[in-house]
Amino acid sequence: ADGVLEDGNILEELSSAARPAKKGERSLGSVFKIGDMVVVKEGELHSLKGEVVAVDINGTVKINPVEESIRGNLLDFAASDLQKTFKEGDHVKVLNGAYAGETGSVVKIIDEGEKWKAIIFTDSGAKEIVVFLDDLQVSAEVAQARESLKGFNLMDLVSLGTQVGVIVKVGSESLDLLLQTGNVQTVTPQEIRTKLNNKSKNTSAMDKMRNPISVNTVVKVVSGENAGIEGTIKHIHRSFLFIHSRMRL
């Protein structure tokens, strides 16, 4: 690309180096949308960056180079010659795959040859996910935290068989459970045996002073590592209380 920019016949060489799509490449054009930032992956114009301004039905992508000296001179490329490109800090939305619908900020770009990836710090859940660049799009949208998945809702008390837990986070394909042991475990809906919400509502217990307590009772932890924490009882299972506190979940 540098050699092209130094040549006096820049526009002529750019046009001849750009390669429109062939028939077999038609379906690849759907990956790109107007406004996407792309980079040329191979050929004489390798590393040339530009903004997508049009995509035709044959899969040819028209870009406007970002290089100031040639900006405004639109070039046609086959979609297979282009790769979406992002910079660290870009706010993006996942369009396809297991994380479809998630939004977040680009933390790092991973060059893996044909298929580049990005590490995204998500808006919901505050976790890092790895996604192919082709499955991303710059977006101001912020995904809302999910509250249900396949019949299971946030704050449900559920059984895994030998253990019980409360759903404290709902993902696109999995659920995070706060177990009676105090640990958090990620499970799929298929691993859950049953809900225990109704059983919990009909269960009561006694506090340290032998006062009756039940779901929705406000209590204070008086001993142990959580001493001093105040909250509302969400669920009761045998000798275990699951308490929701503004100080801690």
Short mmCIF file of C-alpha atoms in Angstrom, two decimals:
data_model
loop_
_atom_site.label_atom_id
_atom_site.label_comp_id
_atom_site.label_asym_id
_atom_site.label_seq_id
_atom_site.Cartn_x
_atom_site.Cartn_y
_atom_site.Cartn_z
CA ALA A 1 0.00 0.00 0.00
CA ASP A 2 2.86 2.41 0.79
CA GLY A 3 4.35 1.90 -2.69
CA VAL A 4 1.01 2.80 -4.26
CA LEU A 5 0.68 6.01 -2.31
CA GLU A 6 4.14 7.18 -3.41
CA ASP A 7 3.40 6.67 -7.10
CA GLY A 8 2.29 9.63 -9.21
CA ASN A 9 -0.57 7.68 -10.79
CA ILE A 10 -2.27 6.93 -7.48
CA LEU A 11 -5.88 6.81 -8.66
CA GLU A 12 -5.14 4.65 -11.70
CA GLU A 13 -3.16 2.13 -9.64
CA LEU A 14 -5.71 2.06 -6.86
CA SER A 15 -8.50 1.31 -9.29
CA SER A 16 -6.58 -1.48 -11.00
CA ALA A 17 -5.52 -3.02 -7.67
CA ALA A 18 -9.06 -3.06 -6.27
CA ARG A 19 -10.93 -6.26 -7.16
CA PRO A 20 -14.76 -6.45 -7.49
CA ALA A 21 -16.53 -9.61 -6.38
CA LYS A 22 -16.89 -12.74 -8.46
CA LYS A 23 -20.10 -14.75 -8.56
CA GLY A 24 -18.94 -17.28 -5.96
CA GLU A 25 -18.31 -14.55 -3.42
CA ARG A 26 -21.81 -13.06 -3.55
CA SER A 27 -23.01 -14.24 -0.12
CA LEU A 28 -20.07 -12.68 1.73
CA GLY A 29 -21.32 -9.15 1.10
CA SER A 30 -24.02 -9.52 3.75
CA VAL A 31 -21.32 -9.40 6.44
CA PHE A 32 -20.74 -5.70 5.78
CA LYS A 33 -23.04 -2.75 6.38
CA ILE A 34 -22.79 0.90 5.35
CA GLY A 35 -20.64 2.70 7.91
CA ASP A 36 -18.49 -0.32 8.81
CA MET A 37 -14.76 0.33 9.00
CA VAL A 38 -12.78 -2.27 7.04
CA VAL A 39 -9.22 -3.14 6.09
CA VAL A 40 -7.97 -4.87 2.94
CA LYS A 41 -6.60 -8.30 3.90
CA GLU A 42 -4.42 -9.11 0.89
CA GLY A 43 -3.16 -7.98 -2.50
CA GLU A 44 -1.46 -4.76 -3.58
CA LEU A 45 -3.65 -2.67 -1.27
CA HIS A 46 -3.06 -4.85 1.80
CA SER A 47 -3.69 -2.83 5.03
CA LEU A 48 -5.62 -0.07 3.25
CA LYS A 49 -8.44 1.05 5.56
CA GLY A 50 -11.75 2.55 4.57
CA GLU A 51 -15.41 3.07 5.38
CA VAL A 52 -18.08 1.01 3.66
CA VAL A 53 -20.37 3.27 1.63
CA ALA A 54 -22.25 0.64 -0.42
CA VAL A 55 -22.71 -3.11 -0.78
CA ASP A 56 -24.28 -4.50 -3.96
CA ILE A 57 -26.23 -7.73 -4.43
CA ASN A 58 -23.21 -9.38 -6.08
CA GLY A 59 -21.12 -9.01 -2.92
CA THR A 60 -18.96 -6.13 -4.11
CA VAL A 61 -18.21 -3.67 -1.33
CA LYS A 62 -17.51 -0.02 -2.13
CA ILE A 63 -15.25 1.76 0.37
CA ASN A 64 -14.03 5.30 0.93
CA PRO A 65 -10.36 5.17 2.00
CA VAL A 66 -9.47 6.87 5.27
CA GLU A 67 -6.04 7.94 3.95
CA GLU A 68 -6.38 11.72 3.57
CA SER A 69 -4.55 11.91 0.22
CA ILE A 70 -6.97 9.54 -1.50
CA ARG A 71 -10.13 10.01 0.54
CA GLY A 72 -13.17 10.53 -1.68
CA ASN A 73 -11.90 8.17 -4.36
CA LEU A 74 -14.29 5.24 -3.91
CA LEU A 75 -12.95 1.73 -4.55
CA ASP A 76 -14.70 -1.60 -5.14
CA PHE A 77 -13.56 -4.80 -3.42
CA ALA A 78 -14.76 -8.35 -3.16
CA ALA A 79 -16.11 -8.95 0.34
CA SER A 80 -13.62 -11.82 0.77
CA ASP A 81 -10.75 -9.33 0.45
CA LEU A 82 -11.99 -7.23 3.38
CA GLN A 83 -12.01 -7.59 7.14
CA LYS A 84 -13.99 -5.48 9.60
CA THR A 85 -11.72 -3.44 11.81
CA PHE A 86 -12.23 -1.86 15.22
CA LYS A 87 -10.09 0.03 17.67
CA GLU A 88 -9.78 -0.42 21.40
CA GLY A 89 -12.53 1.48 23.18
CA ASP A 90 -15.10 1.13 20.37
CA HIS A 91 -18.58 0.37 21.71
CA VAL A 92 -20.02 -2.54 19.75
CA LYS A 93 -22.95 -4.92 19.49
CA VAL A 94 -22.68 -8.66 18.79
CA LEU A 95 -24.81 -9.52 15.75
CA ASN A 96 -24.43 -13.30 15.53
CA GLY A 97 -23.29 -16.32 17.49
CA ALA A 98 -23.65 -17.44 21.10
CA TYR A 99 -23.36 -13.86 22.39
CA ALA A 100 -25.79 -12.25 19.91
CA GLY A 101 -27.40 -9.18 21.44
CA GLU A 102 -24.60 -8.47 23.91
CA THR A 103 -23.03 -5.01 23.86
CA GLY A 104 -19.79 -3.71 25.28
CA SER A 105 -16.41 -2.11 24.64
CA VAL A 106 -13.51 -3.53 22.63
CA VAL A 107 -10.63 -4.34 24.96
CA LYS A 108 -8.24 -6.00 22.52
CA ILE A 109 -8.03 -7.17 18.90
CA ILE A 110 -6.65 -10.68 18.32
CA ASP A 111 -5.05 -11.36 14.91
CA GLU A 112 -5.59 -15.01 14.06
CA GLY A 113 -4.94 -14.90 10.32
CA GLU A 114 -8.16 -15.42 8.37
CA LYS A 115 -10.53 -14.91 11.31
CA TRP A 116 -9.72 -11.97 13.58
CA LYS A 117 -11.35 -11.77 16.99
CA ALA A 118 -12.00 -9.13 19.63
CA ILE A 119 -12.16 -9.30 23.39
CA ILE A 120 -15.28 -7.42 24.52
CA PHE A 121 -16.01 -6.19 28.04
CA THR A 122 -19.79 -6.50 28.21
CA ASP A 123 -22.23 -3.89 29.50
CA SER A 124 -24.43 -6.51 31.15
CA GLY A 125 -22.62 -8.83 33.50
CA ALA A 126 -19.30 -6.97 33.34
CA LYS A 127 -17.43 -9.94 31.86
CA GLU A 128 -15.06 -10.50 28.95
CA ILE A 129 -16.18 -12.43 25.88
CA VAL A 130 -14.32 -13.30 22.66
CA VAL A 131 -16.14 -12.67 19.37
CA PHE A 132 -15.22 -12.78 15.66
CA LEU A 133 -14.87 -9.29 14.18
CA ASP A 134 -17.32 -10.21 11.41
CA ASP A 135 -20.00 -10.67 14.10
CA LEU A 136 -19.58 -7.14 15.49
CA GLN A 137 -20.91 -3.71 14.60
CA VAL A 138 -20.21 -0.32 16.16
CA SER A 139 -23.30 0.62 18.15
CA ALA A 140 -24.43 3.06 20.83
CA GLU A 141 -27.02 0.54 22.04
CA VAL A 142 -26.58 -0.83 25.55
CA ALA A 143 -27.94 -4.33 26.16
CA GLN A 144 -30.22 -4.69 29.14
CA ALA A 145 -29.53 -7.42 31.66
CA ARG A 146 -31.63 -10.50 30.98
CA GLU A 147 -34.16 -11.59 33.59
CA SER A 148 -35.27 -14.98 32.26
CA LEU A 149 -34.06 -17.95 30.24
CA LYS A 150 -36.12 -20.96 29.18
CA GLY A 151 -38.63 -20.62 32.02
CA PHE A 152 -36.15 -19.73 34.75
CA ASN A 153 -36.14 -16.21 36.22
CA LEU A 154 -33.75 -14.04 38.15
CA MET A 155 -34.02 -14.81 41.90
CA ASP A 156 -35.69 -18.21 41.42
CA LEU A 157 -34.71 -20.84 43.99
CA VAL A 158 -33.82 -24.01 42.09
CA SER A 159 -32.51 -27.50 42.75
CA LEU A 160 -29.59 -29.21 41.04
CA GLY A 161 -30.25 -32.44 42.87
CA THR A 162 -27.72 -32.46 45.71
CA GLN A 163 -27.49 -28.66 45.87
CA VAL A 164 -29.85 -25.71 45.73
CA GLY A 165 -29.21 -22.14 44.70
CA VAL A 166 -30.72 -18.82 43.74
CA ILE A 167 -30.37 -17.50 40.18
CA VAL A 168 -28.33 -14.31 40.49
CA LYS A 169 -27.50 -13.79 36.82
CA VAL A 170 -29.16 -14.74 33.54
CA GLY A 171 -26.96 -15.13 30.48
CA SER A 172 -27.75 -15.86 26.84
CA GLU A 173 -27.29 -19.61 27.33
CA SER A 174 -26.52 -20.15 31.01
CA LEU A 175 -27.47 -19.14 34.55
CA ASP A 176 -25.32 -18.21 37.55
CA LEU A 177 -26.49 -19.73 40.83
CA LEU A 178 -25.57 -18.63 44.33
CA LEU A 179 -25.44 -22.00 46.09
CA GLN A 180 -26.15 -22.76 49.74
CA THR A 181 -22.37 -23.16 50.15
CA GLY A 182 -21.87 -19.51 49.24
CA ASN A 183 -20.18 -20.35 45.93
CA VAL A 184 -21.44 -19.20 42.54
CA GLN A 185 -21.84 -21.88 39.86
CA THR A 186 -22.69 -21.46 36.18
CA VAL A 187 -25.18 -24.01 34.85
CA THR A 188 -27.37 -24.57 31.81
CA PRO A 189 -31.17 -24.70 32.14
CA GLN A 190 -30.99 -28.43 31.37
CA GLU A 191 -28.97 -29.05 34.55
CA ILE A 192 -31.71 -27.66 36.79
CA ARG A 193 -34.13 -30.25 38.16
CA THR A 194 -36.90 -28.05 39.50
CA LYS A 195 -37.92 -24.71 40.98
CA LEU A 196 -38.38 -24.48 44.75
CA ASN A 197 -40.06 -21.06 44.96
CA ASN A 198 -43.40 -22.30 46.28
CA LYS A 199 -41.78 -24.55 48.84
CA SER A 200 -39.66 -21.64 50.01
CA LYS A 201 -42.69 -19.35 50.40
CA ASN A 202 -44.40 -21.88 52.64
CA THR A 203 -41.35 -22.47 54.84
CA SER A 204 -40.60 -20.63 58.08
CA ALA A 205 -37.69 -20.70 60.50
CA MET A 206 -36.55 -19.28 63.83
CA ASP A 207 -33.92 -16.61 64.31
CA LYS A 208 -31.28 -16.56 67.07
CA MET A 209 -33.80 -15.11 69.52
CA ARG A 210 -36.37 -17.80 68.61
CA ASN A 211 -38.52 -15.32 66.71
CA PRO A 212 -40.32 -16.72 63.64
CA ILE A 213 -38.98 -15.55 60.27
CA SER A 214 -40.16 -16.19 56.72
CA VAL A 215 -39.76 -14.93 53.15
CA ASN A 216 -39.72 -11.08 52.98
CA THR A 217 -38.69 -10.75 56.66
CA VAL A 218 -35.94 -8.15 57.12
CA VAL A 219 -33.05 -9.59 59.12
CA LYS A 220 -29.52 -8.78 60.23
CA VAL A 221 -26.61 -11.20 60.24
CA VAL A 222 -25.11 -11.21 63.76
CA SER A 223 -22.15 -13.60 63.35
CA GLY A 224 -19.80 -15.07 60.78
CA GLU A 225 -18.04 -13.47 57.82
CA ASN A 226 -21.21 -11.58 56.83
CA ALA A 227 -21.86 -10.15 60.29
CA GLY A 228 -23.52 -6.74 60.14
CA ILE A 229 -25.18 -7.29 56.77
CA GLU A 230 -28.88 -6.43 56.69
CA GLY A 231 -31.29 -7.63 54.07
CA THR A 232 -34.58 -9.22 53.11
CA ILE A 233 -35.07 -12.98 53.09
CA LYS A 234 -35.73 -14.07 49.50
CA HIS A 235 -35.75 -17.80 50.09
CA ILE A 236 -35.56 -20.39 52.87
CA HIS A 237 -34.30 -23.91 52.31
CA ARG A 238 -33.96 -26.10 55.37
CA SER A 239 -31.42 -24.30 57.60
CA PHE A 240 -30.24 -21.93 54.86
CA LEU A 241 -31.47 -18.39 54.23
CA PHE A 242 -30.88 -16.55 50.96
CA ILE A 243 -30.84 -12.84 51.77
CA HIS A 244 -30.97 -9.94 49.36
CA SER A 245 -29.05 -6.95 50.65
CA ARG A 246 -28.29 -3.55 49.18
CA MET A 247 -24.85 -3.91 50.75
CA ARG A 248 -24.25 -7.23 48.99
CA LEU A 249 -26.17 -9.71 46.82
#
